[in-house]
Amino acid sequence: MANNSQINLNLTQYLEVEKIGLGAFFPIMGFMNETEFKSVVNEFCLPSGDIFTLPIVLDVDEKLANEIDIGSTVELLYMGSVVAHLIPNDFYNCDRSLVAKAIFGTDDPNHPGVKHFISLKPVFVGGLVKLLKRIDTGIWHDKLTPADTQTIFRENKWRRMVGFQTRNVPHRAHEYLQKIALEFADGLFIQPLIGQRRSGDFTPEAILTGYETLINGFFPKDRVILGTLSTFMRFAGPREAIFHAIIRRNYGCTHFIVGRDHAGVGGWYGEYDAHRLANKFEGKLGITILCLSGPYFCEICDSLVTEKTCPHSGTDAVKLINGSDMRQILGDGSFPNPKLMRHEVIESLNNIKLFMDE
Amino acid sequence: MANNSQINLNLTQYLEVEKIGLGAFFPIMGFMNETEFKSVVNEFCLPSGDIFTLPIVLDVDEKLANEIDIGSTVELLYMGSVVAHLIPNDFYNCDRSLVAKAIFGTDDPNHPGVKHFISLKPVFVGGLVKLLKRIDTGIWHDKLTPADTQTIFRENKWRRMVGFQTRNVPHRAHEYLQKIALEFADGLFIQPLIGQRRSGDFTPEAILTGYETLINGFFPKDRVILGTLSTFMRFAGPREAIFHAIIRRNYGCTHFIVGRDHAGVGGWYGEYDAHRLANKFEGKLGITILCLSGPYFCEICDSLVTEKTCPHSGTDAVKLINGSDMRQILGDGSFPNPKLMRHEVIESLNNIKLFMDE
């Protein structure tokens, strides 16, 4: 039955298939073969020279791999439905520990990205993907596809569109970065990443409700687009910042904000490592990366600032705004200082489940 | 005596000679001949195609013009000293009213730029200028030349430098625009224009003292450079915004802020006419123009904002910040709202003459 084999996808794999099919990972049109994989891991680019910083792989068991012929048409199923066709062109594996070190800078399995990567099934299947059908997984469904946003931006004649990546209910540091972008851009595309499911993460409902409240009350609504991106967090720090930028380029953005410790976790990356990598690729991505610092509220400046605009860091006047702290305060049910998070946003979350269970 | 003629310069003319000699008006190396003049007035560019939006002319009496030979070396004197040589290559005049309409959009002599232009002496002398000597006119002396700032920027390896033009003691709208620039640039070059002498204008002392207070107290000092530019205001609105950008490019800036009604006066120009002209020349100037809106304080947003970031315009929550209002309040001796102007700045001006007499 080699000519009619099937692969059942888990949610993470389905979302990868969907993103490939929607063009979100362009120029990636399928799962990477070994040549592409090695080039991306070791050279930060595809064999064509196009910058690409994270591998896109489909992992299968050895037994299944042995049943599949190169060049055949494989059906990819999710929840019992055929969602895509795959034409396999390569089967390979890699030294998981070595590759993890290259991607994440560590092979420590306490790093959640490493943990995910080393636990993938043993064989990677490369090959072109043709998306046939999207599954509406409810809140997981992408609100806007790359084709949708490109159309919106074009029809509005927006020349400068800034993309913003987030996994949080918005606090005022996020708002500050977004408003800086809006000062010189035509529009802002806020696209929370909602494909992760780690315990303690904000729920998609909380993130989207928070943003809707903020945008409706405090933003020029007609120039802010709220979408979602369903894909899993890889916690690859600098490499993932570039990956996130490439995705937003594919959605039609001309600029992308990379802040402090983008796609970081714990203390695995330096605060501005992502900026250094972004500077290295300047002019090669088809999107301009705005390297912005981490905002805080300064009582002396009497405004939201960053270390790039305020000389008072390290004093009592400085009120740090940190996603993790906000998460804890919201979990406690206490009200943060309105300089740090808007009450209207918090109140709008009253009847909404805030955090993911495992 | 045709081979040894001299021209005595007034202050405005001397400052033009000095700016030409310092390279501030590059690629202009002398006073424009008729071909260059007509090209700039009618086509917004030099015959070479380089964008240049305002004429640089030396005006003389007919009698003096008749005494000067084309190709001779003319001594340019200021305050009795020979400051430069001029090699005349053209004598011409123009229809003042027609040219004023082209430059200022009006020939109404109530417009101060028009008034100055139509009162120039009847003959324009074109020709290359060689600066021999600078006259230190005290506060009028440029604090940093283009060569100085280019060296500073290069030695600090600042890749993105934003230039800021002002004629005011800084209020918080200015600070807001400057801090936006600092968020994504490596440095900020604040260069007040101090060559004007209209009654009611701030004195250079007041402007510079205000900025020193602001920078020392509220800015990351090591990335903010304060200079001065001594040249007269032409009040040519959009054309002068581009002219100001070209000058800052010559000082080494990569970006230049054009806000609301840049180089405007009264109600002669539309609020964002300068942005429209800047967009037309995008990519042709060698400097990126940041088209920013006019900031105000919004009580609902609880921060400084512009119409590009705040939806609450037109409500009671909005506190406009306006240079003219600030001037009036400071003139009255009253203290503005600290959301609009910092008390530290006002206090530092206590013993300083604020306004120019006629």
XYZ file of C-alpha atoms in Angstrom:
716
model
C 0.000 0.000 0.000
C 2.971 2.275 -0.490
C 1.087 4.455 -2.961
C -1.745 5.311 -0.630
C -0.105 5.780 2.727
C -1.457 8.135 5.299
C 0.011 10.089 8.188
C -2.129 11.119 11.125
C -1.078 14.550 12.346
C -1.126 15.821 15.897
C -2.260 19.439 16.474
C 1.251 20.861 16.287
C 1.896 19.045 13.008
C -1.476 20.051 11.584
C -0.757 23.694 12.356
C 2.592 23.416 10.545
C 0.850 21.939 7.493
C -1.724 24.705 7.600
C 0.896 27.472 7.918
C 2.868 26.032 4.998
C -0.294 25.822 2.906
C -1.343 29.394 3.726
C 2.060 30.757 2.736
C 2.910 31.873 6.264
C 6.333 30.227 6.062
C 7.130 31.294 2.484
C 9.442 30.444 0.697
C 8.918 27.119 2.522
C 6.398 25.109 0.466
C 6.715 21.834 2.333
C 8.603 20.014 5.044
C 12.370 20.450 4.761
C 14.556 17.742 3.275
C 17.940 17.017 4.831
C 19.832 19.504 2.670
C 17.431 22.290 3.572
C 17.395 21.245 7.224
C 21.188 21.295 7.542
C 21.463 24.580 5.695
C 18.914 26.251 7.983
C 20.418 24.813 11.173
C 24.029 25.565 10.274
C 23.858 28.531 7.893
C 20.630 30.307 8.950
C 19.457 30.171 5.336
C 17.971 27.866 2.721
C 20.196 26.424 -0.024
C 18.808 29.254 -2.228
C 20.400 31.773 0.135
C 17.074 33.007 1.510
C 17.343 33.634 5.232
C 15.396 31.058 7.252
C 16.301 30.349 10.837
C 14.210 27.426 12.105
C 13.651 23.940 10.695
C 10.160 22.971 9.582
C 10.014 19.200 9.931
C 7.469 16.418 9.926
C 8.427 13.659 12.369
C 7.185 10.070 11.994
C 7.895 6.634 13.429
C 10.381 4.378 11.689
C 7.713 1.833 10.873
C 5.564 4.435 9.115
C 8.572 5.882 7.309
C 9.348 2.448 5.894
C 5.844 2.206 4.426
C 6.110 5.446 2.464
C 7.619 5.704 -1.029
C 9.516 8.737 -2.213
C 7.484 10.457 -4.901
C 4.176 8.949 -3.820
C 1.181 10.980 -2.707
C 0.720 10.699 1.046
C -2.510 11.803 2.669
C -2.100 13.928 5.775
C -5.006 13.474 8.183
C -6.082 15.529 11.171
C -8.984 14.450 13.389
C -9.896 11.836 10.753
C -10.035 14.242 7.805
C -7.606 14.406 4.901
C -6.275 17.943 5.188
C -3.318 17.863 2.796
C -1.176 15.863 0.380
C 2.534 15.355 0.872
C 4.960 14.219 -1.853
C 7.881 12.794 0.142
C 11.359 13.426 -1.231
C 13.616 12.535 1.697
C 13.779 10.577 4.955
C 16.474 11.509 7.452
C 17.414 11.940 11.037
C 19.933 14.067 12.882
C 21.987 14.179 16.053
C 19.273 15.727 18.240
C 21.675 17.021 20.852
C 24.003 18.678 18.335
C 21.121 20.254 16.441
C 19.487 21.435 19.668
C 22.737 23.158 20.618
C 22.849 24.857 17.215
C 19.231 26.017 17.363
C 18.724 26.778 21.049
C 22.317 27.212 22.217
C 21.802 24.304 24.626
C 20.741 20.676 24.691
C 19.445 20.926 28.247
C 16.036 19.185 28.260
C 14.830 21.706 30.864
C 14.637 24.178 27.993
C 11.077 23.712 26.658
C 12.143 24.107 23.024
C 14.882 21.524 23.439
C 12.500 19.221 25.258
C 10.056 19.375 22.354
C 12.723 18.958 19.702
C 14.496 15.945 21.226
C 11.170 14.221 21.836
C 10.157 14.322 18.145
C 9.641 10.952 16.476
C 12.851 9.477 15.016
C 12.446 10.093 11.272
C 11.921 13.409 9.494
C 10.042 13.314 6.161
C 10.814 16.039 3.654
C 8.514 16.941 0.775
C 6.115 19.406 -0.792
C 2.773 19.962 0.916
C -0.543 20.801 -0.703
C -3.147 22.016 1.765
C -6.619 20.690 0.823
C -8.749 21.642 3.757
C -8.508 23.676 6.956
C -9.915 22.385 10.215
C -11.623 24.987 12.361
C -10.324 24.209 15.812
C -12.378 27.038 17.306
C -10.201 29.610 19.004
C -7.183 28.052 17.331
C -8.380 29.033 13.899
C -6.308 31.846 12.386
C -8.428 34.970 12.340
C -6.766 36.303 9.196
C -4.640 34.494 6.615
C -1.674 36.028 4.799
C -3.909 36.530 1.760
C -6.516 38.296 3.929
C -4.086 40.743 5.492
C -2.238 41.431 2.248
C -5.577 42.362 0.714
C -6.553 44.584 3.636
C -3.221 46.405 3.641
C -3.266 46.862 -0.145
C -6.857 48.072 -0.306
C -6.179 50.618 2.427
C -3.023 51.748 0.592
C -1.040 51.264 3.788
C 2.607 51.466 2.777
C 4.132 50.975 6.215
C 2.594 48.198 8.284
C 4.198 47.150 11.536
C 3.727 43.616 12.820
C 3.585 42.867 16.536
C 4.037 39.419 18.062
C 2.671 38.648 21.517
C 1.508 35.852 23.803
C 0.212 38.137 26.548
C -2.749 40.101 27.751
C -1.573 43.611 26.852
C 0.167 45.688 29.507
C 1.322 49.241 28.957
C 4.814 48.292 27.828
C 3.254 46.446 24.890
C 0.991 49.405 24.213
C 3.978 51.768 24.308
C 5.866 49.762 21.674
C 2.755 49.521 19.520
C 2.088 53.244 19.733
C 5.666 54.096 18.803
C 5.134 51.974 15.710
C 1.854 53.739 14.920
C 3.527 57.147 15.114
C 5.422 56.578 11.918
C 3.583 53.704 10.240
C 0.273 53.676 8.404
C -1.027 50.766 10.383
C -0.340 48.152 13.020
C -0.963 44.416 12.769
C -1.203 42.861 16.228
C -1.023 39.120 15.813
C -0.986 37.118 19.042
C 0.543 33.690 18.741
C -2.048 31.262 20.060
C -0.755 27.828 19.123
C 0.932 26.966 22.396
C -0.606 25.057 25.260
C 1.754 25.325 28.159
C 0.283 25.412 31.605
C 0.304 28.966 32.906
C 0.167 30.594 29.480
C -2.647 33.036 28.878
C -5.628 31.564 27.082
C -6.314 32.821 23.551
C -9.652 34.179 24.856
C -7.893 36.301 27.486
C -5.330 37.644 25.032
C -7.904 38.488 22.358
C -10.413 40.003 24.796
C -7.677 42.116 26.357
C -6.589 43.387 22.958
C -10.130 44.087 21.808
C -10.681 46.214 24.920
C -7.424 48.058 24.426
C -7.925 48.663 20.715
C -11.559 49.753 21.080
C -10.788 52.153 23.901
C -7.310 53.465 23.317
C -6.231 53.003 19.726
C -7.226 54.586 16.423
C -9.318 51.538 15.549
C -9.320 52.041 11.794
C -5.570 51.530 11.537
C -5.094 48.574 13.897
C -5.715 45.024 12.661
C -6.016 42.198 15.185
C -5.301 38.712 13.902
C -4.007 35.473 15.346
C -1.216 33.111 14.407
C -1.687 29.499 15.407
C 1.696 27.869 15.622
C 3.686 26.465 18.499
C 6.316 28.464 20.386
C 9.763 27.044 19.835
C 11.422 29.262 22.474
C 14.399 29.628 20.147
C 15.020 33.259 21.099
C 17.002 35.117 18.386
C 16.337 32.517 15.688
C 12.637 32.597 16.443
C 12.579 36.417 16.375
C 13.792 36.265 12.765
C 11.339 33.444 12.028
C 8.502 35.569 13.447
C 9.633 38.491 11.273
C 9.663 36.343 8.131
C 6.130 35.166 8.934
C 4.899 38.754 9.340
C 6.574 39.731 6.058
C 4.464 36.992 4.486
C 1.359 38.538 6.032
C 2.276 41.810 4.262
C 4.023 43.766 6.998
C 6.927 46.058 6.127
C 8.220 46.323 9.702
C 8.331 43.985 12.682
C 8.996 44.821 16.322
C 11.581 42.774 18.183
C 11.730 43.777 21.811
C 13.633 42.500 24.815
C 14.213 38.728 25.002
C 11.947 37.950 22.049
C 10.800 34.297 22.107
C 13.054 33.733 25.064
C 12.368 31.619 28.106
C 13.938 31.575 31.549
C 17.416 33.069 31.287
C 18.537 31.088 28.242
C 19.238 34.056 26.000
C 20.838 37.459 26.500
C 18.268 40.281 26.685
C 19.190 41.715 23.283
C 20.668 38.677 21.485
C 17.733 38.824 19.070
C 18.644 42.419 18.145
C 22.179 41.357 17.305
C 20.958 38.600 14.996
C 18.411 40.964 13.427
C 21.150 43.505 12.694
C 23.168 40.781 10.991
C 20.333 40.069 8.571
C 19.404 43.704 7.918
C 18.337 44.229 4.310
C 18.106 40.497 3.613
C 14.675 39.681 5.019
C 12.263 41.763 2.973
C 11.042 43.287 6.227
C 12.616 45.891 8.486
C 13.110 44.773 12.058
C 12.530 47.502 14.634
C 14.853 46.650 17.501
C 13.167 48.207 20.522
C 14.126 48.078 24.180
C 12.007 46.947 27.096
C 9.728 49.775 28.272
C 9.143 50.741 31.900
C 7.342 53.565 33.682
C 9.645 56.289 35.031
C 8.221 58.716 37.589
C 10.890 61.344 36.890
C 10.284 61.245 33.143
C 6.570 60.981 34.035
C 5.979 58.608 31.154
C 6.636 55.214 29.660
C 10.220 55.057 28.499
C 13.035 52.632 27.774
C 16.720 52.696 28.551
C 17.134 54.283 25.113
C 15.118 57.334 26.151
C 15.452 57.593 29.955
C 18.597 58.118 32.033
C 17.016 57.123 35.371
C 17.295 53.342 35.242
C 18.121 51.721 38.549
C 16.372 54.351 40.698
C 13.199 54.092 42.792
C 11.397 56.120 40.152
C 11.513 53.222 37.760
C 8.555 50.828 37.716
C 9.370 47.753 35.717
C 6.658 46.153 33.610
C 7.182 42.496 33.126
C 4.946 39.901 31.536
C 5.669 37.318 34.215
C 4.881 39.748 37.067
C 1.662 40.767 35.340
C 0.711 37.124 34.999
C 1.255 36.592 38.703
C -0.671 39.715 39.728
C -3.590 38.834 37.461
C -3.526 35.284 38.838
C -3.786 36.685 42.372
C -6.779 38.784 41.357
C -5.021 41.970 42.440
C -5.146 45.139 40.371
C -1.825 46.287 38.956
C -0.828 49.962 38.989
C -2.702 51.626 36.065
C 0.621 53.009 34.856
C 1.571 49.376 34.235
C -1.693 47.830 33.072
C -5.000 49.465 32.201
C -7.945 48.757 34.510
C -10.283 48.609 31.523
C -8.294 45.688 30.156
C -8.300 43.866 33.478
C -12.028 44.437 34.000
C -12.850 43.061 30.565
C -11.255 39.759 31.629
C -13.577 39.344 34.643
C -15.501 36.327 33.387
C -12.836 34.837 31.200
C -10.562 31.912 31.904
C -7.119 33.512 32.066
C -4.640 30.641 32.034
C -4.155 27.358 30.226
C -4.212 24.133 32.209
C -1.721 21.462 31.188
C 38.692 98.458 -10.453
C 36.669 95.580 -11.891
C 39.267 93.019 -10.810
C 39.225 93.909 -7.155
C 35.616 94.588 -6.326
C 34.173 93.949 -2.924
C 30.717 93.191 -1.568
C 29.768 94.053 1.989
C 27.490 91.382 3.434
C 24.713 91.846 5.925
C 24.301 89.206 8.671
C 21.821 87.132 6.681
C 24.121 87.127 3.667
C 27.182 86.329 5.790
C 25.403 83.339 7.307
C 24.545 82.082 3.798
C 28.198 82.370 2.774
C 29.264 80.544 5.931
C 26.729 77.723 5.458
C 27.823 77.275 1.835
C 31.465 77.191 2.910
C 30.836 74.672 5.683
C 29.014 72.334 3.318
C 25.682 72.745 5.078
C 23.922 73.396 1.763
C 25.749 70.686 -0.224
C 25.690 70.134 -3.201
C 25.372 73.957 -3.357
C 28.933 75.338 -3.530
C 28.080 78.948 -4.221
C 25.250 81.333 -4.958
C 22.871 80.036 -7.617
C 23.044 81.283 -11.202
C 19.847 81.903 -13.131
C 19.643 78.356 -14.534
C 19.994 76.839 -11.079
C 17.611 79.373 -9.570
C 14.865 78.684 -12.118
C 15.339 74.930 -11.831
C 15.018 75.036 -8.038
C 12.023 77.382 -8.065
C 10.134 75.562 -10.818
C 11.355 71.965 -10.638
C 12.345 71.557 -6.949
C 15.764 70.334 -8.102
C 19.101 71.502 -9.435
C 19.912 71.052 -13.146
C 21.833 67.910 -12.045
C 18.559 66.413 -10.811
C 19.512 66.653 -7.121
C 16.522 67.718 -5.070
C 16.881 71.274 -3.745
C 13.856 73.284 -2.805
C 14.919 76.823 -1.934
C 17.018 79.343 -3.840
C 20.330 80.454 -2.361
C 20.944 83.903 -3.742
C 23.215 86.877 -3.165
C 21.401 90.144 -3.793
C 23.227 93.360 -4.708
C 22.444 96.874 -5.982
C 22.505 97.514 -9.720
C 25.387 99.934 -9.362
C 27.529 97.356 -7.581
C 26.556 94.645 -10.072
C 27.753 96.876 -12.921
C 31.178 97.197 -11.270
C 31.755 93.429 -11.055
C 33.211 91.343 -13.891
C 32.182 87.768 -14.534
C 35.119 85.468 -13.713
C 36.846 87.996 -11.455
C 37.596 87.341 -7.798
C 35.244 89.345 -5.586
C 35.997 89.797 -1.898
C 33.023 89.249 0.381
C 33.308 91.321 3.561
C 31.444 91.084 6.830
C 31.984 93.580 9.633
C 35.008 94.919 7.718
C 36.759 91.521 7.326
C 37.216 89.585 4.106
C 35.387 86.325 4.878
C 35.169 84.720 1.443
C 35.906 84.961 -2.257
C 33.212 84.827 -4.894
C 33.822 84.087 -8.606
C 30.737 85.596 -10.289
C 29.308 83.714 -13.233
C 25.882 85.288 -13.692
C 23.834 88.411 -12.961
C 20.066 88.146 -13.148
C 16.764 89.162 -11.733
C 13.327 87.603 -11.611
C 9.672 88.473 -11.357
C 9.558 88.686 -7.561
C 5.822 88.211 -7.326
C 5.775 85.149 -9.602
C 8.717 83.534 -7.824
C 7.230 84.289 -4.400
C 4.040 82.526 -5.472
C 6.062 79.507 -6.602
C 8.098 79.340 -3.393
C 5.621 80.421 -0.729
C 2.329 79.787 -2.493
C 1.523 83.495 -2.151
C 2.921 86.922 -2.977
C 1.158 88.555 -0.044
C 3.748 90.798 1.641
C 2.149 90.015 5.012
C 3.837 86.617 4.736
C 7.249 87.180 6.381
C 9.084 84.993 3.869
C 7.520 86.839 0.954
C 8.249 90.173 2.616
C 11.928 89.262 2.900
C 12.166 87.888 -0.633
C 10.523 90.793 -2.429
C 12.638 93.272 -0.468
C 15.944 91.758 -1.664
C 18.194 94.077 -3.687
C 17.441 94.040 -7.441
C 20.279 91.923 -8.854
C 21.212 88.334 -7.934
C 24.865 87.343 -8.403
C 25.610 83.694 -9.067
C 29.012 82.138 -8.544
C 31.215 79.791 -6.551
C 32.078 80.783 -2.980
C 35.268 80.012 -1.084
C 34.963 80.621 2.653
C 38.202 82.087 4.037
C 37.287 83.015 7.572
C 34.412 82.623 9.983
C 33.250 85.482 12.157
C 32.303 84.556 15.689
C 29.107 86.486 16.221
C 28.757 85.157 19.757
C 25.607 83.169 20.265
C 25.121 83.155 16.507
C 28.188 81.019 15.980
C 27.363 77.456 14.975
C 28.168 75.148 17.866
C 29.059 72.233 15.595
C 29.863 72.241 11.885
C 28.900 69.451 9.455
C 32.483 68.141 9.675
C 32.269 68.126 13.494
C 29.031 66.171 13.675
C 29.995 63.746 10.913
C 33.115 62.951 12.929
C 31.191 62.512 16.182
C 28.616 60.227 14.575
C 31.282 58.157 12.806
C 33.519 57.789 15.855
C 30.564 56.626 17.944
C 29.558 54.186 15.195
C 26.049 55.600 15.253
C 24.322 54.219 12.180
C 20.939 55.831 12.701
C 21.031 59.494 13.663
C 17.855 61.518 13.778
C 17.983 65.272 13.218
C 15.537 67.602 14.972
C 14.857 71.185 13.923
C 13.447 73.693 16.391
C 13.135 77.379 17.192
C 11.550 76.884 20.589
C 12.223 76.335 24.245
C 11.361 72.629 24.487
C 7.875 71.643 25.576
C 6.766 68.054 26.042
C 5.467 67.644 22.503
C 8.998 68.273 21.249
C 10.378 65.865 23.828
C 7.844 63.235 22.778
C 8.894 63.405 19.126
C 12.564 63.310 20.114
C 12.075 60.297 22.365
C 10.203 58.384 19.664
C 13.229 58.972 17.469
C 15.596 57.779 20.207
C 13.642 54.545 20.622
C 14.816 53.207 17.311
C 17.831 55.360 16.451
C 21.343 55.264 17.844
C 21.373 58.960 18.545
C 19.582 62.273 18.275
C 20.956 65.541 16.920
C 18.936 68.481 18.245
C 19.892 71.513 16.222
C 17.956 74.675 17.016
C 17.857 77.219 14.235
C 19.130 80.477 15.715
C 19.652 82.768 12.747
C 16.356 84.613 12.873
C 15.708 87.892 14.662
C 11.987 88.424 14.631
C 10.468 90.198 17.576
C 8.772 87.673 19.844
C 11.006 84.771 18.826
C 12.813 82.959 21.624
C 16.386 84.088 22.164
C 19.100 81.551 21.335
C 20.090 81.665 25.046
C 16.596 80.622 26.128
C 16.397 77.816 23.562
C 19.839 76.429 24.371
C 19.434 76.723 28.151
C 16.060 74.995 27.954
C 17.533 72.161 25.938
C 20.565 71.785 28.174
C 18.234 71.424 31.176
C 16.047 68.908 29.387
C 18.938 66.841 28.048
C 20.845 66.827 31.346
C 17.812 65.815 33.373
C 15.658 63.686 31.128
C 17.639 62.264 28.246
C 20.341 59.617 27.903
C 22.995 62.328 27.592
C 25.583 60.212 25.812
C 23.393 59.768 22.751
C 22.009 63.285 22.353
C 24.038 65.962 20.564
C 23.003 69.620 20.861
C 24.196 71.923 18.109
C 22.966 75.110 16.496
C 22.286 76.172 12.931
C 22.604 79.858 12.188
C 20.555 80.661 9.142
C 17.468 82.725 8.605
C 13.967 81.282 8.602
C 12.377 81.535 5.197
C 8.894 80.429 6.391
C 8.530 78.460 3.183
C 6.696 75.570 4.868
C 6.952 72.334 2.819
C 9.877 73.540 0.700
C 11.759 74.598 3.814
C 11.056 71.249 5.524
C 12.887 69.527 2.660
C 15.632 72.164 2.786
C 16.037 71.537 6.528
C 16.250 67.797 5.871
C 18.946 68.269 3.212
C 20.950 70.404 5.656
C 20.729 67.703 8.359
C 21.769 65.050 5.847
C 24.869 67.176 5.292
C 25.497 67.161 9.048
C 25.495 63.351 8.923
C 21.944 62.491 9.979
C 20.175 59.497 8.443
C 16.692 60.576 9.528
C 14.953 63.922 9.992
C 11.721 64.672 11.817
C 9.097 66.731 10.044
C 6.166 67.439 12.314
C 3.013 69.476 11.983
C 3.276 72.730 9.966
C 7.074 72.572 9.687
C 8.538 76.023 8.897
C 5.022 77.338 8.602
C 3.720 80.681 9.760
C 0.200 81.935 10.431
C -2.208 79.785 8.456
C -0.343 79.926 5.143
C 0.197 76.160 4.775
C -1.917 73.088 5.411
C -0.950 71.249 8.610
C 0.621 68.299 6.790
C 1.554 69.840 3.421
C 5.210 69.251 4.325
C 4.540 65.518 4.771
C 3.010 65.326 1.316
C 6.062 66.959 -0.259
C 8.392 64.747 1.792
C 6.599 61.614 0.570
C 7.054 62.822 -3.012
C 10.829 62.948 -2.566
C 11.150 59.690 -0.635
C 14.338 57.861 -1.543
C 15.773 60.849 -3.426
C 17.191 62.903 -0.573
C 19.832 60.692 1.018
C 17.970 61.099 4.313
C 14.749 59.501 5.527
C 12.078 61.946 6.579
C 10.038 60.834 9.577
C 6.614 62.359 9.043
C 5.225 62.705 12.565
C 1.998 64.262 13.758
C 1.530 66.987 16.329
C 1.597 65.530 19.872
C -0.842 66.426 22.647
C -1.518 65.143 26.142
C -4.581 62.898 26.416
C -6.011 62.238 29.885
C -7.798 59.071 28.771
C -4.687 57.610 27.161
C -2.817 59.030 30.193
C 0.145 59.915 28.018
C 1.481 62.058 25.261
C -0.001 60.931 21.984
C -0.832 62.124 18.497
C -3.844 61.648 16.270
C -1.968 58.638 14.861
C -2.039 56.864 18.228
C -5.041 58.279 20.127
C -8.736 58.091 19.206
C -9.893 60.764 21.675
C -9.231 63.941 19.709
C -11.829 66.633 20.139
C -12.727 65.691 23.721
C -12.068 67.525 26.991
C -9.393 64.965 27.778
C -7.136 66.370 25.138
C -4.656 69.059 26.180
C -3.108 70.669 23.160
C 0.529 71.684 23.284
C 1.286 74.543 21.030
C 4.454 76.576 20.631
C 2.582 79.858 20.371
C 0.547 79.178 23.532
C 3.699 78.195 25.408
C 5.324 81.415 24.286
C 2.412 83.404 25.610
C 2.291 81.565 28.937
C 6.038 81.950 29.449
C 5.728 85.615 28.528
C 3.054 86.040 31.234
C 5.322 84.430 33.800
C 2.741 81.733 34.512
C 3.659 78.068 34.927
C 2.242 75.730 32.305
C 0.810 72.339 33.245
C 3.805 70.005 33.787
C 2.212 67.543 31.368
C 2.749 70.224 28.722
C 6.081 71.759 29.776
C 8.562 70.640 32.416
C 8.983 72.907 35.426
C 12.720 72.207 35.454
C 12.989 73.715 31.991
C 10.970 76.777 32.969
C 12.950 77.305 36.181
C 16.247 77.152 34.325
C 15.111 80.153 32.285
C 14.558 82.344 35.359
C 17.365 84.818 34.746
C 17.491 84.575 30.999
C 16.075 86.953 28.438
C 13.365 84.941 26.747
C 12.351 86.884 23.687
C 14.010 88.828 20.894
C 13.290 92.522 20.564
C 12.934 93.895 17.058
